[in-house]
XYZ file of C-alpha atoms in Angstrom:
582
model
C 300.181 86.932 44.055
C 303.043 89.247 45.089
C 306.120 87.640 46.584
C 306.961 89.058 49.711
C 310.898 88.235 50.852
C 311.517 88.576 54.256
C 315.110 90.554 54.914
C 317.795 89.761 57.774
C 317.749 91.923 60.894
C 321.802 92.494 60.289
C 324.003 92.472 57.605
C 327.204 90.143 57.074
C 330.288 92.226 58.376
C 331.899 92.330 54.561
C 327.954 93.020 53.274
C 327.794 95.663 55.713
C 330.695 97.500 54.858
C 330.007 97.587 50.942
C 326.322 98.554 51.555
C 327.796 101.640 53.764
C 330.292 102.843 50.884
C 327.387 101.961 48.162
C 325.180 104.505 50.066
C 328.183 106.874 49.900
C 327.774 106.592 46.079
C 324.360 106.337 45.346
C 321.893 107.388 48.772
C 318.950 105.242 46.832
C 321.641 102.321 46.967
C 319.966 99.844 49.114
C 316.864 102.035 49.801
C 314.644 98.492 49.423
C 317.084 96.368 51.791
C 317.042 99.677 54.804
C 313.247 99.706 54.572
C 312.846 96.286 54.725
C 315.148 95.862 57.553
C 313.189 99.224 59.433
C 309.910 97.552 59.378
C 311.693 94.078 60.594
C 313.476 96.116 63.825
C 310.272 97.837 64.713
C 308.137 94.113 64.497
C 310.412 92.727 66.824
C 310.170 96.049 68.990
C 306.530 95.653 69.240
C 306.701 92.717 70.403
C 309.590 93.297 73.092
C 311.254 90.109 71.688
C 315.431 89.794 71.836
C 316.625 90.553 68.932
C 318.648 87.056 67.442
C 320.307 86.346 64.180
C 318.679 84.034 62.219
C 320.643 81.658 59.406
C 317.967 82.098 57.485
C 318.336 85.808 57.647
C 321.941 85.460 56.876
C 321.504 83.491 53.839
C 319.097 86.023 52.323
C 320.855 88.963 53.540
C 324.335 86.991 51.959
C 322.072 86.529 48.592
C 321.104 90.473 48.150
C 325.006 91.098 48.743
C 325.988 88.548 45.708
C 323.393 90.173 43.548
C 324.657 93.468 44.436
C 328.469 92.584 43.546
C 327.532 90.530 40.372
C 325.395 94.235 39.061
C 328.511 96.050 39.783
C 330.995 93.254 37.820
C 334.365 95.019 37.592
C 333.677 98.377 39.462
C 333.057 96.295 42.509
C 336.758 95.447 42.700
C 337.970 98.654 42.061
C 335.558 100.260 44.182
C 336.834 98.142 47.298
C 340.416 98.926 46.497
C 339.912 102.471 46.055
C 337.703 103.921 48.762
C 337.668 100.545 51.534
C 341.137 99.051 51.205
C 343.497 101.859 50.183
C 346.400 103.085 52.157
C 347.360 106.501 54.116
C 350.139 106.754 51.776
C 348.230 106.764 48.815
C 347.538 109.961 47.290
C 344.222 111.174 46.908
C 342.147 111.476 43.855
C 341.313 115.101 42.711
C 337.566 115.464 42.448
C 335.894 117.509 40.119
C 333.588 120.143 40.437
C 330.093 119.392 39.255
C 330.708 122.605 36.257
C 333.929 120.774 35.371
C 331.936 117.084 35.545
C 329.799 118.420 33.068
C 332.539 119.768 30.811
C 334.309 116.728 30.510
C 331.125 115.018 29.724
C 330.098 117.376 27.383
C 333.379 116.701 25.422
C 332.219 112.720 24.668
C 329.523 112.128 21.482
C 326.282 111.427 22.817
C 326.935 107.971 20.581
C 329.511 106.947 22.962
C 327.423 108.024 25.942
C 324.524 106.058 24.969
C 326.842 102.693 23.659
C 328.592 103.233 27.444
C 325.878 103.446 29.241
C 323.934 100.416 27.390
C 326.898 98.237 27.031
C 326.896 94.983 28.638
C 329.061 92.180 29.389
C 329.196 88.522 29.060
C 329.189 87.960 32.166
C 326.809 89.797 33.369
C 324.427 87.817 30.341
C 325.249 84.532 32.743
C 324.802 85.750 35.524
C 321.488 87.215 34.444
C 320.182 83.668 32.693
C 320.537 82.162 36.286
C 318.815 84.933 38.245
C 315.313 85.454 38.608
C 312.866 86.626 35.875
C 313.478 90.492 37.562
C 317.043 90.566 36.255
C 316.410 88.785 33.022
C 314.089 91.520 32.207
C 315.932 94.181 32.847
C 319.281 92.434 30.926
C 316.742 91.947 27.879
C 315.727 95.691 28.242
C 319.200 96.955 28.443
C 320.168 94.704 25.278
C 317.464 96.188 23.219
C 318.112 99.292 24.057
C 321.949 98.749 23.012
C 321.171 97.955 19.972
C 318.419 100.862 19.616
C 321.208 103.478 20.157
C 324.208 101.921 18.455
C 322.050 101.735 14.901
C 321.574 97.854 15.046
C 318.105 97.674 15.689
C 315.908 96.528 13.093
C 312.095 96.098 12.583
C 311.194 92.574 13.928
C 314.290 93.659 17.098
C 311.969 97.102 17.815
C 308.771 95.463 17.534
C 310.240 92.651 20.384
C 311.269 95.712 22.673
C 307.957 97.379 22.172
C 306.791 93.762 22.830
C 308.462 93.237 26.139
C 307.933 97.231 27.723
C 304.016 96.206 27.026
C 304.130 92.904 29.224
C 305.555 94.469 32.001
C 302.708 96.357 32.131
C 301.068 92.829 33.062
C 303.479 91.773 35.625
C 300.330 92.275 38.396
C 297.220 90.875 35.715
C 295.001 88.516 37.441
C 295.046 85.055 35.327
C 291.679 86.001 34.427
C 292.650 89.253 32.348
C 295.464 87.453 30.925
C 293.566 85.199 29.387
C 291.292 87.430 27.799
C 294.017 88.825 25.750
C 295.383 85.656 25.194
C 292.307 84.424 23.999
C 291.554 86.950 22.104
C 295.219 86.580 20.503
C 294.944 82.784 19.451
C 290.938 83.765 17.769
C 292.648 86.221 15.372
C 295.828 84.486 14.977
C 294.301 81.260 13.502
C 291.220 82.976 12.049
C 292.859 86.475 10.672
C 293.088 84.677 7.002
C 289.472 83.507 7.101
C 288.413 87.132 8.369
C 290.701 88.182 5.719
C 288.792 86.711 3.209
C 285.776 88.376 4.290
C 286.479 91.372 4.409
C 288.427 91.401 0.922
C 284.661 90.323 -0.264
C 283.203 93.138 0.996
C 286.014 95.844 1.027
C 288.703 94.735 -2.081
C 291.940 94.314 -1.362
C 293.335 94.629 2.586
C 296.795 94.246 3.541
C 296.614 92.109 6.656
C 300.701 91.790 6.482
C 300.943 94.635 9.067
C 298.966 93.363 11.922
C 301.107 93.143 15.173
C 300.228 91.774 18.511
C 300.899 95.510 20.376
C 298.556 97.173 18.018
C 295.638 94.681 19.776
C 296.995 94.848 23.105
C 297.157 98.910 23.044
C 293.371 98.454 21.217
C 292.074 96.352 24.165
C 293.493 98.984 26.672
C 291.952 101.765 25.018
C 288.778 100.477 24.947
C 288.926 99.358 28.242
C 289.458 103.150 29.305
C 286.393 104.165 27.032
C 284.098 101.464 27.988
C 284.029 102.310 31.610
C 281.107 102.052 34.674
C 280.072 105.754 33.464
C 279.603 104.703 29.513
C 277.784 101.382 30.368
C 275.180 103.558 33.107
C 274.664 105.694 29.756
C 274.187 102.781 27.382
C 271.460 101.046 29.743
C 269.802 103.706 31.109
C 266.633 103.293 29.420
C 266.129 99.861 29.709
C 263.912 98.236 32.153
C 265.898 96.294 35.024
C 265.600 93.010 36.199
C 263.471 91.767 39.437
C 265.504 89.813 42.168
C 263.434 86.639 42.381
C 264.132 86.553 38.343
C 267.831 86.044 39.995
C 267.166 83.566 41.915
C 265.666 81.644 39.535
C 268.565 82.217 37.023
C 270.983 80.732 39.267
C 268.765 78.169 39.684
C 268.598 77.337 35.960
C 272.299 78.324 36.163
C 273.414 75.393 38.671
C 271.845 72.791 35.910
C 273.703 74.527 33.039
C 276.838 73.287 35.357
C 275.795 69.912 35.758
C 276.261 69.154 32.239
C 279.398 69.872 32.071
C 280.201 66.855 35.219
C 282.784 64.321 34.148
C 280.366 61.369 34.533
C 276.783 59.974 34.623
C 276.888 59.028 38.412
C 277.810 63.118 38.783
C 275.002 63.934 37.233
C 272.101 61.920 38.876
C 273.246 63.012 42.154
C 273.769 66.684 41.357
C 269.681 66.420 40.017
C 267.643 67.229 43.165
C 264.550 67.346 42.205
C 263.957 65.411 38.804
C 264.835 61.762 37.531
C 267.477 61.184 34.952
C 266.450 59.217 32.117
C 268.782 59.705 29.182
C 272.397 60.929 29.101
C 274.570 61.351 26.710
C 277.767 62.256 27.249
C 279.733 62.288 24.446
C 280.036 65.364 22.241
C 280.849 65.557 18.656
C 280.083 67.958 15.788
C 276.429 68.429 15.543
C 275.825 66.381 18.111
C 275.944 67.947 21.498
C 276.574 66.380 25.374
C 273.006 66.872 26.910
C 271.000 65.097 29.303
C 266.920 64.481 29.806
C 264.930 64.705 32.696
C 261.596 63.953 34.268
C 260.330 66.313 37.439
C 259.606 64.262 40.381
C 256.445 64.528 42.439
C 254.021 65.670 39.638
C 250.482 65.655 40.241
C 248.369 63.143 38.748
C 245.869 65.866 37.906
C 248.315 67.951 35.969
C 247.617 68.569 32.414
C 251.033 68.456 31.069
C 254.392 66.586 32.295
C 257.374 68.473 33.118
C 260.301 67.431 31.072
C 264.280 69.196 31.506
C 266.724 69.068 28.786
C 270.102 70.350 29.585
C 272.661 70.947 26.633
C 276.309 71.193 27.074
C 278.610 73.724 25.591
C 281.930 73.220 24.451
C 284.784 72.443 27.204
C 287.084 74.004 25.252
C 286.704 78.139 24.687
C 289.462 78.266 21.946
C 287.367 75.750 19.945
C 284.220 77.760 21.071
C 285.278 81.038 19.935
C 286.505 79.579 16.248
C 282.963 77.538 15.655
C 281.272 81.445 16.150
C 283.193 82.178 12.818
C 281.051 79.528 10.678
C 279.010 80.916 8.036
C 275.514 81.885 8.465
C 272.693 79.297 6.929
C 269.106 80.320 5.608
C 266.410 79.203 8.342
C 262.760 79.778 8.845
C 263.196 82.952 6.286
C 266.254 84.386 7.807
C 269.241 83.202 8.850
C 270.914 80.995 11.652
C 274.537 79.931 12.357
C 274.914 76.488 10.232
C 276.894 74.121 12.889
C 274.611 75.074 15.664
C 271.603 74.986 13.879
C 272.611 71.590 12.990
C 273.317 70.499 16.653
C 269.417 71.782 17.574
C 268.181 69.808 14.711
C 269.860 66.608 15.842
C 268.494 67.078 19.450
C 264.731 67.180 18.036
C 265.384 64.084 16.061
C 267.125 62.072 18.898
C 264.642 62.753 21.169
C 260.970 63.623 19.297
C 259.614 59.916 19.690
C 260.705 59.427 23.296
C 258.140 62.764 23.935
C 255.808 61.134 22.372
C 255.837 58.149 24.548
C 256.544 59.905 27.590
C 253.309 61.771 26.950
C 250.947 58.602 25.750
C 252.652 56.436 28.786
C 252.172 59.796 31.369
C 248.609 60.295 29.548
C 249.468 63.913 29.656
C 247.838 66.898 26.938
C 251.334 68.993 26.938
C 255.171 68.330 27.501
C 256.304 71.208 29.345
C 259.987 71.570 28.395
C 262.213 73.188 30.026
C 265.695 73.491 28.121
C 268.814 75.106 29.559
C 272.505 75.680 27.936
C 275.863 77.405 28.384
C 277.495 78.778 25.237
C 277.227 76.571 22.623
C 274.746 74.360 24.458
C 272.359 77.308 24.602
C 272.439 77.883 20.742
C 272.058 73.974 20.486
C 269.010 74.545 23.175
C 267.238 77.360 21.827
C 267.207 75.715 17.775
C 265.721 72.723 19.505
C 263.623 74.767 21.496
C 262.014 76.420 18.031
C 261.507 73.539 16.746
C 259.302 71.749 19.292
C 257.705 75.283 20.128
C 255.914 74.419 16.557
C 254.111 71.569 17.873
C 251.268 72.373 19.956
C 251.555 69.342 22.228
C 254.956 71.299 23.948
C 255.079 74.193 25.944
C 258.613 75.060 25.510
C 260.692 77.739 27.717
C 264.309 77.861 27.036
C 266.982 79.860 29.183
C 270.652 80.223 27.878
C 273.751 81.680 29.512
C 276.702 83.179 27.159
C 274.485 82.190 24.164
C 276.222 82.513 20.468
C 275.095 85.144 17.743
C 272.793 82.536 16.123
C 269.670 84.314 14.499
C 269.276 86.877 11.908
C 267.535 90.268 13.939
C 263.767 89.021 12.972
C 264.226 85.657 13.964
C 265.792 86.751 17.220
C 262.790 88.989 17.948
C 260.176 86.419 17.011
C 261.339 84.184 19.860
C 261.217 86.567 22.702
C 258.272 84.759 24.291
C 260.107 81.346 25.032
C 263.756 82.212 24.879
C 265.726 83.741 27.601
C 269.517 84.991 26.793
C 271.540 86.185 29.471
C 274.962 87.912 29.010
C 277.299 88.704 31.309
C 278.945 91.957 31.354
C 281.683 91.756 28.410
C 281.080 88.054 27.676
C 282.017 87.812 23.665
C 280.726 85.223 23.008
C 277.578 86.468 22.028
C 278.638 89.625 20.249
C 280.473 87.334 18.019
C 280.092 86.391 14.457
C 282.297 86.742 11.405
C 281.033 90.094 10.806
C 281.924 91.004 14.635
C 285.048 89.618 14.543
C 285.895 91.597 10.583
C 285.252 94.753 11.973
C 287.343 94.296 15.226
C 290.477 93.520 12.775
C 289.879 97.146 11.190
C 289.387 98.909 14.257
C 292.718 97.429 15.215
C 294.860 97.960 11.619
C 293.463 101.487 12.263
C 294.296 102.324 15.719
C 297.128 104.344 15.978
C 298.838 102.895 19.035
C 302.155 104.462 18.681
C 301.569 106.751 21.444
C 300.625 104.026 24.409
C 303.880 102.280 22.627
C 305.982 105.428 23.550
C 304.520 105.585 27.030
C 305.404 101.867 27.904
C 309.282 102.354 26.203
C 309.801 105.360 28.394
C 308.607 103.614 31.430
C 310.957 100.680 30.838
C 313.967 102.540 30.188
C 313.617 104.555 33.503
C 313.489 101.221 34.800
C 316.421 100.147 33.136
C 318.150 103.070 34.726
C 316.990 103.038 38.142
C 318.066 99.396 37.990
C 321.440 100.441 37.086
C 321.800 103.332 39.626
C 325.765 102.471 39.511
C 326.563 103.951 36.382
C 325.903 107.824 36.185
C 323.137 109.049 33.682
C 321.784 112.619 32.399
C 318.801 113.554 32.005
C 320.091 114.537 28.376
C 320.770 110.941 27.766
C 317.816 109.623 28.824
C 315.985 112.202 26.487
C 318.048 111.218 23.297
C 317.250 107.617 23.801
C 313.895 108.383 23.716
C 314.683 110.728 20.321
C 315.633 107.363 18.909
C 313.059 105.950 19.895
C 310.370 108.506 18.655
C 312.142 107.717 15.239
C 311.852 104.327 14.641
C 308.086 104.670 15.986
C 308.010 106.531 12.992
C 309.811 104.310 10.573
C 308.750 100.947 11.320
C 305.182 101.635 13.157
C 303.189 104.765 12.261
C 303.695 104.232 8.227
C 302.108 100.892 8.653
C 299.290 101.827 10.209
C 295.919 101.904 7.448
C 293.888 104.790 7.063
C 291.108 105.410 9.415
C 287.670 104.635 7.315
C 284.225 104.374 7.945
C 284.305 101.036 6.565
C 282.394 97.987 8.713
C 280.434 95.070 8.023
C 276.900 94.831 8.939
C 276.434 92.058 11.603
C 273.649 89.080 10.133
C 273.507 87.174 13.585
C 272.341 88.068 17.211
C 271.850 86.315 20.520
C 268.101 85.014 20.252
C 265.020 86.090 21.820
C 264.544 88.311 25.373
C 268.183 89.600 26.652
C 268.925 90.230 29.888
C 272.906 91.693 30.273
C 274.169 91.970 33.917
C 277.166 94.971 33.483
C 279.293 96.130 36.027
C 277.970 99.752 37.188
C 281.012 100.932 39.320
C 279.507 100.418 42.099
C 278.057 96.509 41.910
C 276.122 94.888 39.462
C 272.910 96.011 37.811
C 270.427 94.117 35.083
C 268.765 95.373 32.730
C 265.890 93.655 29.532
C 268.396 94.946 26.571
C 267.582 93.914 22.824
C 269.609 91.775 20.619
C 271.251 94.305 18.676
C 272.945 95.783 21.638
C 275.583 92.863 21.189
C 276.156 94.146 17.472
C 279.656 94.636 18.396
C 282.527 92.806 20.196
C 283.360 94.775 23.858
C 286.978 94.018 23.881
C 287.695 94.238 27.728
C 289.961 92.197 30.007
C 286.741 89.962 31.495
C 285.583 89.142 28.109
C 286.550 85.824 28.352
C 286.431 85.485 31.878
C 282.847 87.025 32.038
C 281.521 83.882 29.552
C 282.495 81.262 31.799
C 280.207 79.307 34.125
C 282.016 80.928 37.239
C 281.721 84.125 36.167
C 278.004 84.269 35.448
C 278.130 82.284 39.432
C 279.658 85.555 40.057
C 277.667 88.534 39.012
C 274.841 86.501 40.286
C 276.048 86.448 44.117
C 277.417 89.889 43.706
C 273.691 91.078 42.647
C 272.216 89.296 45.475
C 274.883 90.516 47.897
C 274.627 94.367 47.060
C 271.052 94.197 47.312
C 270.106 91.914 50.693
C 273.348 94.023 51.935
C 274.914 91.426 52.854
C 278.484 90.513 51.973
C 278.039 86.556 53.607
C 274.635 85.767 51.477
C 274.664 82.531 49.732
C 271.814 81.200 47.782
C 271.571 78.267 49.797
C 270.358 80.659 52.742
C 267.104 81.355 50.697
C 267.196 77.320 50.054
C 267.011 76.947 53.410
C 264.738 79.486 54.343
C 262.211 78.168 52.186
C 262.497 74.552 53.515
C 261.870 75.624 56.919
């Protein structure tokens, strides 16, 4: 959320005065404090109220004033004495013309001009560590780019500049997007050894020692740009799309997947409208998932089979969530599954295969008709389970699993299209990942050249640096030698370190299981298409990825779907709830 300061209607008499003579120097001065104060006047105008000073206004007013005199330090002083406080006696300084301003500058080394115009003082370093983050940026900026010009820099110093032009960029990210990247940050960070082993398997030798932070940010970026509403129209457009009332049941199956994640039993029961809790568990540990059981109320009598929900919880936490995708892949049924979650569906077919079997001698039922829905990790959990009592004839088994993990081999995906239901969400990575996913993500990056976006962000940041510092004259042939620096050490410490582009990849072994239905942003709303499992061969690396696998943002594609099409921006699902009641 932007901050929005309110500025006083009229300036303290001494404030005053030095904005006036500030203007006289610089016109863009206080261009920020005379706009602010414009649209103030003309409020009050409007509403034909007296005009009054405020202490309030006076105390922010008397705050812009002391920022103002701490930026100019020294030349503040002077600058009163000279042009404010000077006598008539006192002879007048001979001004230059502009030919001979630029003569005399032309006589001083561009070193000095760059190590005057960068140099800072130590007071100006206090004053900045008690100001807001604004000012400590732009004293960090003008630091780094000190030492740029003056020689000092080295490799880890330029890589921190480079590192703090790119998060400015940021400054206005929703929480959402900056999590994505952060997420996606802390995967590789405490996995890039155990990818690096991988790949060395597959590849030989692979220098991971030049991986850097920017070189992912710049990659997410760019892909951002390529993956756009246009490419993701193209990549769908021969798929067949999804019904409405398939929506509405989603959500529906969507709303349980929630409950399981409820801090306590009690939660639970009363979040379970329409069926009777009879087992909970809610404790999770490896291999052996939080999940509940369930037994549909009002069943007839004559009914052949007895309607039985299992919910499975995924994991709370997505930085655990994202490292258990890396596990190796374990032979199953003749192909291959992901070994911790294959484990965790095992474990719910043991726990719960006698209790069936009573429920179904006690109900005197032919058929169980199980219903079994998961988020993430409870999905995977769900849909092993699921393939295991699909083998007994006595179960009729449909599963349904939001943000579901790469956990089957391609035929083992396939052969479970009748039962399972996968739906992904936009850029959701969780289930485009695997170790093989993840391995060829780290080689797009260490082969991205990035150095240009890196250039791009530096010269935006030092034209900040000098429009923040409007009191100190600057060329235009200054500003361009800084960036000749600049350009050099891109070179030297950036662009020799980045690998070879190769054609190099590992084949992905695991996919989301059985019939996939992605929701994608179009550019214009949501649309859904039936897409198969080796659409998701590959990791989108977006700014929702994270954001599009959690439980509220699968809440929101499905609101925005119904929305867009009922045309309707107040819809609610509770209205069709409600409809149907009456």
């Amino acid at each position: 959320m932007r901050k929005v300061y309110d500025v006083g209607l009229k300036l303290s008499a001494t404030a005053a005065v030095a904005a006036i003579m500030l203007h006289q120097r610089n016109n863009n001065s206080l261009l920020s404090v005379t706009r602010n104060e414009a649209a103030n006047e003309d409020q009050n105008n409007n509403d034909n109220k007296p005009k009054t000073s405020r202490s309030s206004s006076s105390s922010e007013t008397f705050d812009i004033y002391t920022n103002w005199m701490h930026d100019l330090k020294h030349n503040s002083l002077n600058f009163l004495n000279d042009k404010i406080l000077t006598s008539s006696q006192q002879p007048k300084e001979t001004k230059l013309s502009s030919k001979e301003e630029e003569e005399e500058e032309d006589k001083i080394p561009i070193k000095d001009k760059l190590k005057n115009f960068f140099s800072t003082k130590e007071s100006l370093k206090t004053e900045a560590e008690a100001e807001p983050t604004e000012t400590n940026y732009i004293y960090t900026m003008t630091k780094s780019f000190t030492s740029l010009v003056s020689g000092e820099a080295s490799e880890n110093s330029f890589r921190e500049l480079i590192h703090h032009a790119r998060n400015r960029t940021q400054t206005d990210a929703s929480s959402e997007e900056s999590r994505s990247f952060k997420e996606l940050m802390n995967l590789l960070k405490f996995n890039l050894e155990k990818v690096a082993i991988s790949l060395e398997k597959n590849f030989g030798d692979l220098d991971i020692n030049f991986f850097d932070p920017s070189s992912a940010f710049y990659y997410l970026e760019k892909e951002d740009e390529k993956k756009n509403p246009s490419w993701k129209r193209r990549m769908h457009r021969f798929h067949q799309g999804v019904n409405v009332q398939d929506v509405h049941e989603l959500n529906e199956a969507l709303k349980l997947a929630e409950l399981s994640y409820a801090d306590s039993i009690e939660e639970i029961r009363d979040g379970l409208t329409s069926h009777e809790l009879i087992y909970c568990q809610m404790e999770s540990m490896p291999g052996k998932p939080s999940h509940f059981l369930a037994v549909k109320r009002g069943q007839s009598i004559f009914s052949r089979s007895l309607e039985v929900l299992m919910v499975v919880r995924g994991t709370k936490n997505i930085a655990d969530m994202l490292t258990d995708a890396l596990l190796d892949a374990a032979d199953y049924r003749g192909g291959k599954a992901h070994a911790g979650i294959m484990s965790s569906g095992k474990y719910l077919v043991e726990r719960h295969s006698s209790a069936m079997e009573s429920l179904l001698k006690v109900s005197k039922k032919n058929q169980i008709k199980l219903t079994i829905v998961g988020h993430s990790l409870g999905a995977g959990a769900g849909t092993i389970a699921g393939i295991e009592f699909h083998d007994d004839p006595r179960y009729d088994v449909s599963v349904v699993g939001f943000g579901c993990p790469a956990i089957l081999s391609e035929q083992l995906s396939e052969s479970t299209k009748d039962f399972v239901t996968t739906v992904i969400g936009d850029s959701d990575i969780v289930p485009r990942m695997s170790a093989a996913s993840v391995g060829n993500v780290v080689l797009n990056i260490l082969e991205y050249d990035w150095t240009s976006y890196a250039r791009r962000d530096l010269q935006h940041a030092l034209n900040e640096v000098i429009v923040q510092n409007t009191f100190i004259p600057l060329s235009t042939n200054i500003a361009n030698n800084v960036m000749k620096v600049v350009d050099d050490k891109i070179f030297e410490f950036i662009k020799l370190g980045i690998k070879d582009p190769t054609n190099l990849r590992l084949q992905p072994i695991l996919y989301p299981p059985g019939r996939c239905i992605h929701f994608y942003r179009d550019g214009c709303g949501i649309s859904g298409t039936f897409t198969p499992a080796i659409f998701f061969n590959e990791i989108d690396i977006t700014r929702t990825m994270v954001d599009d696998h959690v439980i509220s943002g699968y809440r929101r594609i499905f609101l925005e779907v119904m929305r867009n099409f009922h045309r309707d921006e107040h819809f609610s699902f509770d209205q069709i709830k409600n409809s149907k009641q009456n």
